[in-house]
Amino acid sequence: MPSPNTPKFPDDLYGGRLTIDPDAIAANWTYLNGKLSGAAECAAAIKADAYGTGQDIAGKAMFDAGCRTFFIAVPTEALALRETLPEAVIYALDGLFPGTAEHFIAHDIRPVLGSLAELEEWASVCKAAGRSLDAAVHVDTGIHRLGLSPDEFSVALKDKGLLGPFTPSLIMSHLACGSTPDHQMNRRQLDLFRKVTDPFAAIPRSLANSAGVLMGADYHFDLVRPGIALYGGQAIETEPNPMRPVAKVEARIMIVRDVPAGDTIGYGARQTAKRPLRNAVVAAGYADGLLRRASSTDERPGGFGMIGGHKAPILGRISMDMITLDVTDIPDHLVRRGAYVEMLGPNVAAADLAAYAETIDYEYLTSLGRRYRRIYGPLD
Ligand SMILES: *Cc1c(COP(=O)(O)O)cnc(C)c1O
């Protein structure tokens, strides 16, 4: 097997490179784990290919750092993670798809049961097996996506006729507004979660995502499920981000050219040069996960790249395979054909770009392109 750092093609033929630092992921897990009191366990949300960073490598890095419980979304991700981490506890957040229990059991995957129908199906499988098979039960405290309603939950968990031998290995709920800690929804969900789960306090409980971990001990219960913060993202919008950056995208400069004042740049001619400009065109675009919504127009500035400590604003529309940057005020020796521009990374926070693109850094990370030369190692 080639190591993940062996490129398929010669290095110089790639338009850009994506560096991911497994040590930073491990350090971020250790940091969040350190926020917990001794009793609570720090798990990891590793869905969507570990938020784009690579499920295998991220999973191994966190397992080696001490993480033992992982949450993925769909069952296929769980089966793949089981091959990587034979000893980990793995939960599938999307729950039990109809008629698939045998696969969960065969691969020792725990569904997060999110409806009465799923709970009934799992309970009947437990009855047939004559034992409790591990699974979590999700109670909805206000986000109204997955989860039994509080009433369904309270009734169902007391109903031995329904559950048979089944006892949940975890009870969980999910915060809707963690990214804004002052939002009253957080307190409301916390209170409701306590109220409905207190009668079953012998079963381990989990409420917190990354933001919940950072919001303090009230939210920690027995297990926390951070995701975005592990991958360097900004869990709480209103505070500086304490996490180490994990990913860096660099795109290669193809050409550097002059644009006369009054001419327009890019598709749609939406941006006009207000003065004579020097532009660099780099070989990565929206097909590489650099979201088109961060394009620039005369009315609204777009995102930026960084070259040797200098900011290079995006000019015009982001294309599929290229982006035009304003390098007018950047020293010539830094802006050479073939040089790399940082488009996301330690100096270009995904959360900053996300503000230009009217999205969140989660979308930048999970969109990281497949066309880059992928490198696992330190970012600098
Ligand atoms: C994605 C997810 C998490 C992790 O959330 P972050 O905001 O990325 O920390 C935790 N719990 C559930 C149910 C999720 O879907």
Coordinates of C-alpha atoms and ligand atoms in Angstrom, one line a residue:
M1 CA 0.0 0.0 0.0
P2 CA 1.4 3.4 -0.9
S3 CA 1.5 5.8 2.1
P4 CA -1.0 8.7 1.9
N5 CA 1.9 11.0 1.1
T6 CA 3.0 9.3 -2.1
P7 CA 1.4 11.2 -4.9
K8 CA -0.1 9.3 -7.8
F9 CA 1.5 11.8 -10.2
P10 CA 4.6 14.0 -10.1
D11 CA 4.2 16.7 -7.5
D12 CA 4.6 19.6 -10.0
L13 CA 1.5 18.5 -12.0
Y14 CA -1.0 19.2 -9.2
G15 CA -2.9 22.6 -9.2
G16 CA -2.9 22.7 -5.5
R17 CA -2.0 20.8 -2.3
L18 CA -4.0 20.0 0.7
T19 CA -2.1 19.4 3.9
I20 CA -3.7 17.8 6.9
D21 CA -2.0 17.5 10.3
P22 CA -3.0 14.4 12.2
D23 CA -1.0 15.6 15.2
A24 CA -3.1 18.8 15.4
I25 CA -6.3 16.7 15.4
A26 CA -4.9 14.6 18.2
A27 CA -3.9 17.7 20.1
N28 CA -7.3 19.2 19.6
W29 CA -8.9 16.1 21.0
T30 CA -6.5 16.2 24.0
Y31 CA -7.4 19.9 24.6
L32 CA -11.1 19.2 24.7
N33 CA -10.7 16.1 26.8
G34 CA -8.8 18.3 29.3
K35 CA -11.9 20.5 29.6
L36 CA -13.8 17.7 31.2
S37 CA -14.0 16.6 34.7
G38 CA -12.6 13.1 35.3
A39 CA -15.9 11.4 35.0
A40 CA -16.9 12.5 31.5
E41 CA -15.7 10.8 28.4
C42 CA -14.6 12.7 25.3
A43 CA -15.8 11.0 22.2
A44 CA -15.3 12.3 18.6
A45 CA -17.8 13.1 15.8
I46 CA -16.0 11.7 12.7
K47 CA -18.8 11.9 10.2
A48 CA -18.4 13.1 6.6
D49 CA -14.9 11.7 6.3
A50 CA -13.9 13.4 9.5
Y51 CA -15.2 16.7 8.3
G52 CA -13.2 16.2 5.1
T53 CA -9.9 15.5 6.8
G54 CA -9.9 11.7 6.2
Q55 CA -11.7 9.3 8.4
D56 CA -8.9 6.7 8.6
I57 CA -6.1 9.0 9.6
A58 CA -8.1 11.2 11.9
G59 CA -9.7 8.2 13.6
K60 CA -6.3 6.6 14.2
A61 CA -4.8 9.8 15.4
M62 CA -7.5 10.3 18.0
F63 CA -7.6 6.6 19.0
D64 CA -3.9 6.9 19.7
A65 CA -4.5 10.0 21.8
G66 CA -7.0 8.0 23.9
C67 CA -10.3 8.5 22.2
R68 CA -12.4 5.3 22.4
T69 CA -15.9 6.4 21.2
F70 CA -16.7 7.7 17.7
F71 CA -19.9 9.0 16.1
I72 CA -20.4 8.8 12.3
A73 CA -23.5 9.6 10.4
V74 CA -24.4 6.9 7.9
P75 CA -23.9 3.2 8.3
T76 CA -21.5 2.9 5.4
E77 CA -19.1 5.3 7.3
A78 CA -19.5 3.1 10.4
L79 CA -18.5 -0.1 8.5
A80 CA -15.5 1.7 7.0
L81 CA -14.4 3.0 10.4
R82 CA -14.8 -0.5 12.0
E83 CA -12.1 -1.7 9.5
T84 CA -9.8 1.1 10.7
L85 CA -10.6 0.9 14.4
P86 CA -11.5 -2.7 15.4
E87 CA -11.6 -1.9 19.1
A88 CA -13.5 1.4 19.1
V89 CA -17.1 2.0 20.2
I90 CA -18.9 3.3 17.1
Y91 CA -22.3 5.0 17.0
A92 CA -24.2 5.8 13.8
L93 CA -26.0 9.1 14.4
D94 CA -28.4 8.6 11.5
G95 CA -29.8 5.6 13.4
L96 CA -31.3 2.4 12.1
F97 CA -32.3 2.2 8.5
P98 CA -35.2 -0.3 8.0
G99 CA -34.2 -3.9 8.0
T100 CA -30.4 -3.3 8.5
A101 CA -30.0 -4.5 12.1
E102 CA -28.0 -7.6 11.1
H103 CA -25.2 -5.4 9.7
F104 CA -25.0 -3.3 12.8
I105 CA -24.7 -6.4 14.9
A106 CA -22.2 -8.1 12.6
H107 CA -19.9 -5.1 12.7
D108 CA -20.5 -4.1 16.3
I109 CA -22.0 -0.7 15.3
R110 CA -24.4 1.0 17.7
P111 CA -27.3 2.8 16.1
V112 CA -28.5 6.1 17.7
L113 CA -32.2 5.2 17.7
G114 CA -34.0 8.4 16.6
S115 CA -37.7 7.5 16.4
L116 CA -40.2 5.2 18.0
A117 CA -40.2 3.0 14.9
E118 CA -36.4 2.6 15.2
L119 CA -36.7 1.8 18.9
E120 CA -39.4 -0.8 18.3
E121 CA -37.3 -2.4 15.5
W122 CA -34.2 -2.6 17.7
A123 CA -36.2 -3.9 20.7
S124 CA -37.6 -6.7 18.7
V125 CA -34.2 -7.7 17.5
C126 CA -33.0 -7.7 21.1
K127 CA -36.0 -9.8 22.0
A128 CA -35.2 -12.3 19.3
A129 CA -31.5 -12.4 20.5
G130 CA -32.6 -12.7 24.1
R131 CA -30.2 -10.0 25.2
S132 CA -29.7 -6.2 25.2
L133 CA -27.7 -5.1 22.1
D134 CA -25.9 -1.8 22.5
A135 CA -27.6 1.2 21.0
A136 CA -28.2 4.9 22.0
V137 CA -31.6 6.5 22.2
H138 CA -31.9 10.1 20.9
V139 CA -34.4 12.4 22.6
D140 CA -35.4 15.6 20.8
T141 CA -35.1 18.6 23.1
G142 CA -36.0 21.2 20.5
I143 CA -34.0 20.9 17.2
H144 CA -36.8 18.8 15.6
R145 CA -34.7 16.7 13.4
L146 CA -34.0 13.2 14.8
G147 CA -35.0 12.0 18.2
L148 CA -38.1 10.7 20.1
S149 CA -40.3 13.5 21.4
P150 CA -39.9 13.9 25.2
D151 CA -43.3 12.3 25.7
E152 CA -42.5 9.3 23.5
F153 CA -39.2 9.0 25.2
S154 CA -40.5 9.0 28.8
V155 CA -43.3 6.5 27.9
A156 CA -41.2 4.2 25.8
L157 CA -38.2 3.9 28.2
K158 CA -40.5 2.7 31.0
D159 CA -42.3 0.2 28.7
K160 CA -40.7 -3.2 29.3
G161 CA -43.3 -4.8 27.0
L162 CA -41.9 -2.7 24.2
L163 CA -38.2 -2.8 25.1
G164 CA -37.9 -6.4 26.2
P165 CA -34.3 -7.0 27.3
F166 CA -33.1 -3.7 25.7
T167 CA -31.4 -1.1 27.9
P168 CA -29.8 1.9 26.1
S169 CA -26.0 2.2 26.3
L170 CA -26.4 6.0 26.0
I171 CA -29.2 8.6 26.0
M172 CA -28.5 11.7 24.0
S173 CA -29.8 14.9 22.6
H174 CA -28.4 17.6 20.4
L175 CA -28.1 21.4 20.8
A176 CA -29.6 23.7 18.1
C177 CA -27.8 26.9 19.1
G178 CA -24.4 26.0 20.6
S179 CA -22.5 28.3 18.4
T180 CA -24.2 31.3 20.2
P181 CA -23.9 30.4 23.9
D182 CA -26.1 33.3 25.0
H183 CA -29.1 32.0 23.0
Q184 CA -31.9 31.1 25.4
M185 CA -32.4 27.8 23.5
N186 CA -29.3 26.3 25.1
R187 CA -30.6 26.7 28.6
R188 CA -34.1 25.5 27.6
Q189 CA -32.7 22.4 25.9
L190 CA -30.4 21.7 28.9
D191 CA -33.3 21.9 31.4
L192 CA -35.6 19.7 29.2
F193 CA -32.8 17.2 28.7
R194 CA -32.4 17.0 32.5
K195 CA -36.1 16.7 33.1
V196 CA -36.7 13.9 30.7
T197 CA -33.5 11.9 31.4
D198 CA -33.2 12.3 35.2
P199 CA -35.5 9.3 35.8
F200 CA -33.0 7.2 33.9
A201 CA -29.8 8.7 35.3
A202 CA -28.2 5.2 35.6
I203 CA -27.8 5.3 31.8
P204 CA -24.9 7.4 30.5
R205 CA -26.1 10.7 29.0
S206 CA -24.7 13.0 26.3
L207 CA -25.8 16.5 25.2
A208 CA -22.7 18.4 24.1
N209 CA -21.2 19.0 20.6
S210 CA -18.0 21.1 20.4
A211 CA -19.8 24.2 21.5
G212 CA -21.3 22.4 24.4
V213 CA -17.9 21.2 25.6
L214 CA -16.7 24.8 25.6
M215 CA -19.9 26.1 27.3
G216 CA -18.9 24.4 30.5
A217 CA -19.6 21.5 32.9
D218 CA -23.4 21.9 33.0
Y219 CA -23.4 20.6 29.4
H220 CA -20.9 17.7 29.8
F221 CA -22.9 14.9 31.5
D222 CA -21.2 11.5 30.9
L223 CA -20.0 11.9 27.4
V224 CA -19.3 14.7 24.9
R225 CA -19.4 14.5 21.1
P226 CA -17.2 17.3 19.6
G227 CA -16.7 17.5 15.9
I228 CA -15.8 20.8 14.3
A229 CA -13.4 21.8 17.0
L230 CA -11.3 18.7 16.6
Y231 CA -10.7 19.7 13.0
G232 CA -9.7 23.3 13.9
G233 CA -13.1 24.9 13.3
Q234 CA -14.7 27.7 15.3
A235 CA -17.4 26.1 17.5
I236 CA -18.4 29.4 19.2
E237 CA -18.9 32.4 16.9
T238 CA -18.5 35.1 19.6
E239 CA -15.1 34.0 21.1
P240 CA -11.6 33.6 19.7
N241 CA -11.0 30.1 18.4
P242 CA -8.7 28.2 20.8
M243 CA -8.2 25.2 18.5
R244 CA -5.1 24.4 16.4
P245 CA -5.6 24.6 12.6
V246 CA -5.7 21.2 11.0
A247 CA -5.9 21.8 7.2
K248 CA -4.2 24.0 4.7
V249 CA -5.1 24.5 1.1
E250 CA -2.5 26.0 -1.2
A251 CA -3.1 26.8 -4.9
R252 CA -0.4 27.3 -7.6
I253 CA 0.0 30.6 -9.4
M254 CA -0.4 29.9 -13.2
I255 CA 0.1 33.4 -14.5
V256 CA 0.6 36.9 -13.2
R257 CA -0.9 39.7 -15.5
D258 CA -1.7 43.4 -15.6
V259 CA -5.3 44.6 -15.9
P260 CA -5.9 48.2 -17.0
A261 CA -8.2 50.4 -15.0
G262 CA -11.8 50.2 -16.2
D263 CA -11.5 46.6 -17.5
T264 CA -13.5 43.8 -15.8
I265 CA -12.3 40.5 -14.4
G266 CA -13.9 37.1 -14.7
Y267 CA -17.3 35.6 -15.7
G268 CA -20.2 37.9 -15.7
A269 CA -17.9 41.0 -15.7
R270 CA -19.0 41.7 -12.2
Q271 CA -15.8 43.3 -11.0
T272 CA -14.1 46.4 -12.5
A273 CA -10.5 47.4 -12.0
K274 CA -10.7 50.8 -10.2
R275 CA -7.0 51.3 -10.9
P276 CA -4.3 49.4 -12.9
L277 CA -4.1 46.0 -11.2
R278 CA -1.7 43.2 -11.1
N279 CA -3.5 39.9 -10.9
A280 CA -2.4 36.3 -10.1
V281 CA -4.5 33.5 -11.4
V282 CA -4.3 30.3 -9.2
A283 CA -5.1 26.7 -10.2
A284 CA -8.0 25.9 -7.8
G285 CA -11.6 26.8 -7.9
Y286 CA -15.0 25.9 -6.6
A287 CA -14.5 22.3 -7.9
D288 CA -11.8 22.2 -5.2
G289 CA -14.1 23.2 -2.4
L290 CA -13.3 27.0 -2.6
L291 CA -16.9 27.9 -2.5
R292 CA -18.2 30.1 -5.4
R293 CA -20.2 32.2 -2.9
A294 CA -17.0 33.8 -1.8
S295 CA -16.6 35.5 -5.2
S296 CA -16.1 39.3 -5.4
T297 CA -18.2 41.9 -7.2
D298 CA -18.1 45.7 -7.3
E299 CA -20.9 45.8 -4.8
R300 CA -19.6 43.1 -2.4
P301 CA -16.0 42.1 -1.6
G302 CA -15.1 38.4 -1.6
G303 CA -12.7 36.2 0.2
F304 CA -8.9 36.3 0.0
G305 CA -5.7 34.2 -0.2
M306 CA -2.4 34.9 1.7
I307 CA 1.1 35.1 0.1
G308 CA 4.1 35.5 2.4
G309 CA 2.1 37.4 5.0
H310 CA 0.2 39.6 2.5
K311 CA -3.5 39.5 1.8
A312 CA -4.5 38.9 -1.8
P313 CA -8.2 39.7 -2.2
I314 CA -10.3 37.6 -4.7
L315 CA -11.2 39.5 -7.8
G316 CA -14.4 38.6 -9.7
R317 CA -16.1 35.3 -9.8
I318 CA -14.5 32.1 -8.5
S319 CA -14.4 29.7 -11.5
M320 CA -14.5 25.9 -11.4
D321 CA -10.8 25.5 -11.8
M322 CA -9.3 28.9 -11.1
I323 CA -9.4 32.1 -9.0
T324 CA -8.0 35.5 -9.7
L325 CA -6.3 37.4 -6.9
D326 CA -5.3 41.0 -6.5
V327 CA -1.5 41.0 -5.9
T328 CA -1.0 44.7 -6.9
D329 CA 0.5 45.6 -3.5
I330 CA 2.5 42.4 -2.9
P331 CA 6.3 42.4 -3.6
D332 CA 7.1 40.8 -7.0
H333 CA 9.5 38.2 -5.6
L334 CA 6.6 36.6 -3.7
V335 CA 4.3 36.5 -6.7
R336 CA 6.0 34.1 -9.1
R337 CA 4.7 31.7 -11.6
G338 CA 4.5 28.3 -9.9
A339 CA 4.5 29.7 -6.4
Y340 CA 1.8 28.6 -4.0
V341 CA -0.9 30.9 -2.4
E342 CA -2.6 29.8 0.9
M343 CA -6.3 29.7 0.2
L344 CA -7.3 28.2 3.5
G345 CA -5.3 27.4 6.6
P346 CA -3.5 28.9 9.6
N347 CA -3.5 32.4 7.9
V348 CA -6.9 32.1 6.2
A349 CA -9.3 30.7 8.8
A350 CA -12.2 28.7 7.2
A351 CA -14.5 30.7 9.5
D352 CA -13.3 34.0 8.0
L353 CA -13.8 32.7 4.5
A354 CA -17.1 31.4 5.5
A355 CA -18.3 34.9 6.5
Y356 CA -17.7 36.0 2.9
A357 CA -19.4 32.9 1.5
E358 CA -22.4 33.3 3.8
T359 CA -21.8 29.9 5.3
I360 CA -20.0 28.2 8.2
D361 CA -16.5 26.7 8.3
Y362 CA -18.1 23.2 8.5
E363 CA -19.0 23.6 4.8
Y364 CA -15.5 24.6 3.8
L365 CA -14.0 21.6 5.6
T366 CA -16.4 19.0 4.4
S367 CA -16.0 20.4 0.8
L368 CA -12.2 20.0 0.7
G369 CA -11.4 18.9 -2.8
R370 CA -10.3 15.6 -4.2
R371 CA -8.1 17.1 -6.9
Y372 CA -5.3 18.3 -4.6
R373 CA -2.1 16.5 -3.9
R374 CA -2.9 15.4 -0.3
I375 CA -0.2 15.5 2.3
Y376 CA -0.5 14.3 5.9
G377 CA 2.0 16.2 8.1
P378 CA 2.7 19.5 9.8
L379 CA 1.1 22.6 8.2
D380 CA 4.4 24.5 8.1
Ligands
LIG1 C1 -22.3 16.6 14.0 C2 -22.8 16.3 15.3 C3 -22.0 16.5 16.5 C4 -20.7 17.3 16.4 O1 -21.1 18.7 16.3 P1 -20.0 19.8 16.2 O2 -20.8 21.1 16.1 O3 -19.3 19.6 14.9 O4 -19.1 19.7 17.3 C5 -22.5 16.1 17.7 N1 -23.7 15.5 17.8 C6 -24.5 15.3 16.7 C7 -25.8 14.6 16.9 C8 -24.1 15.7 15.5 O5 -24.9 15.5 14.4

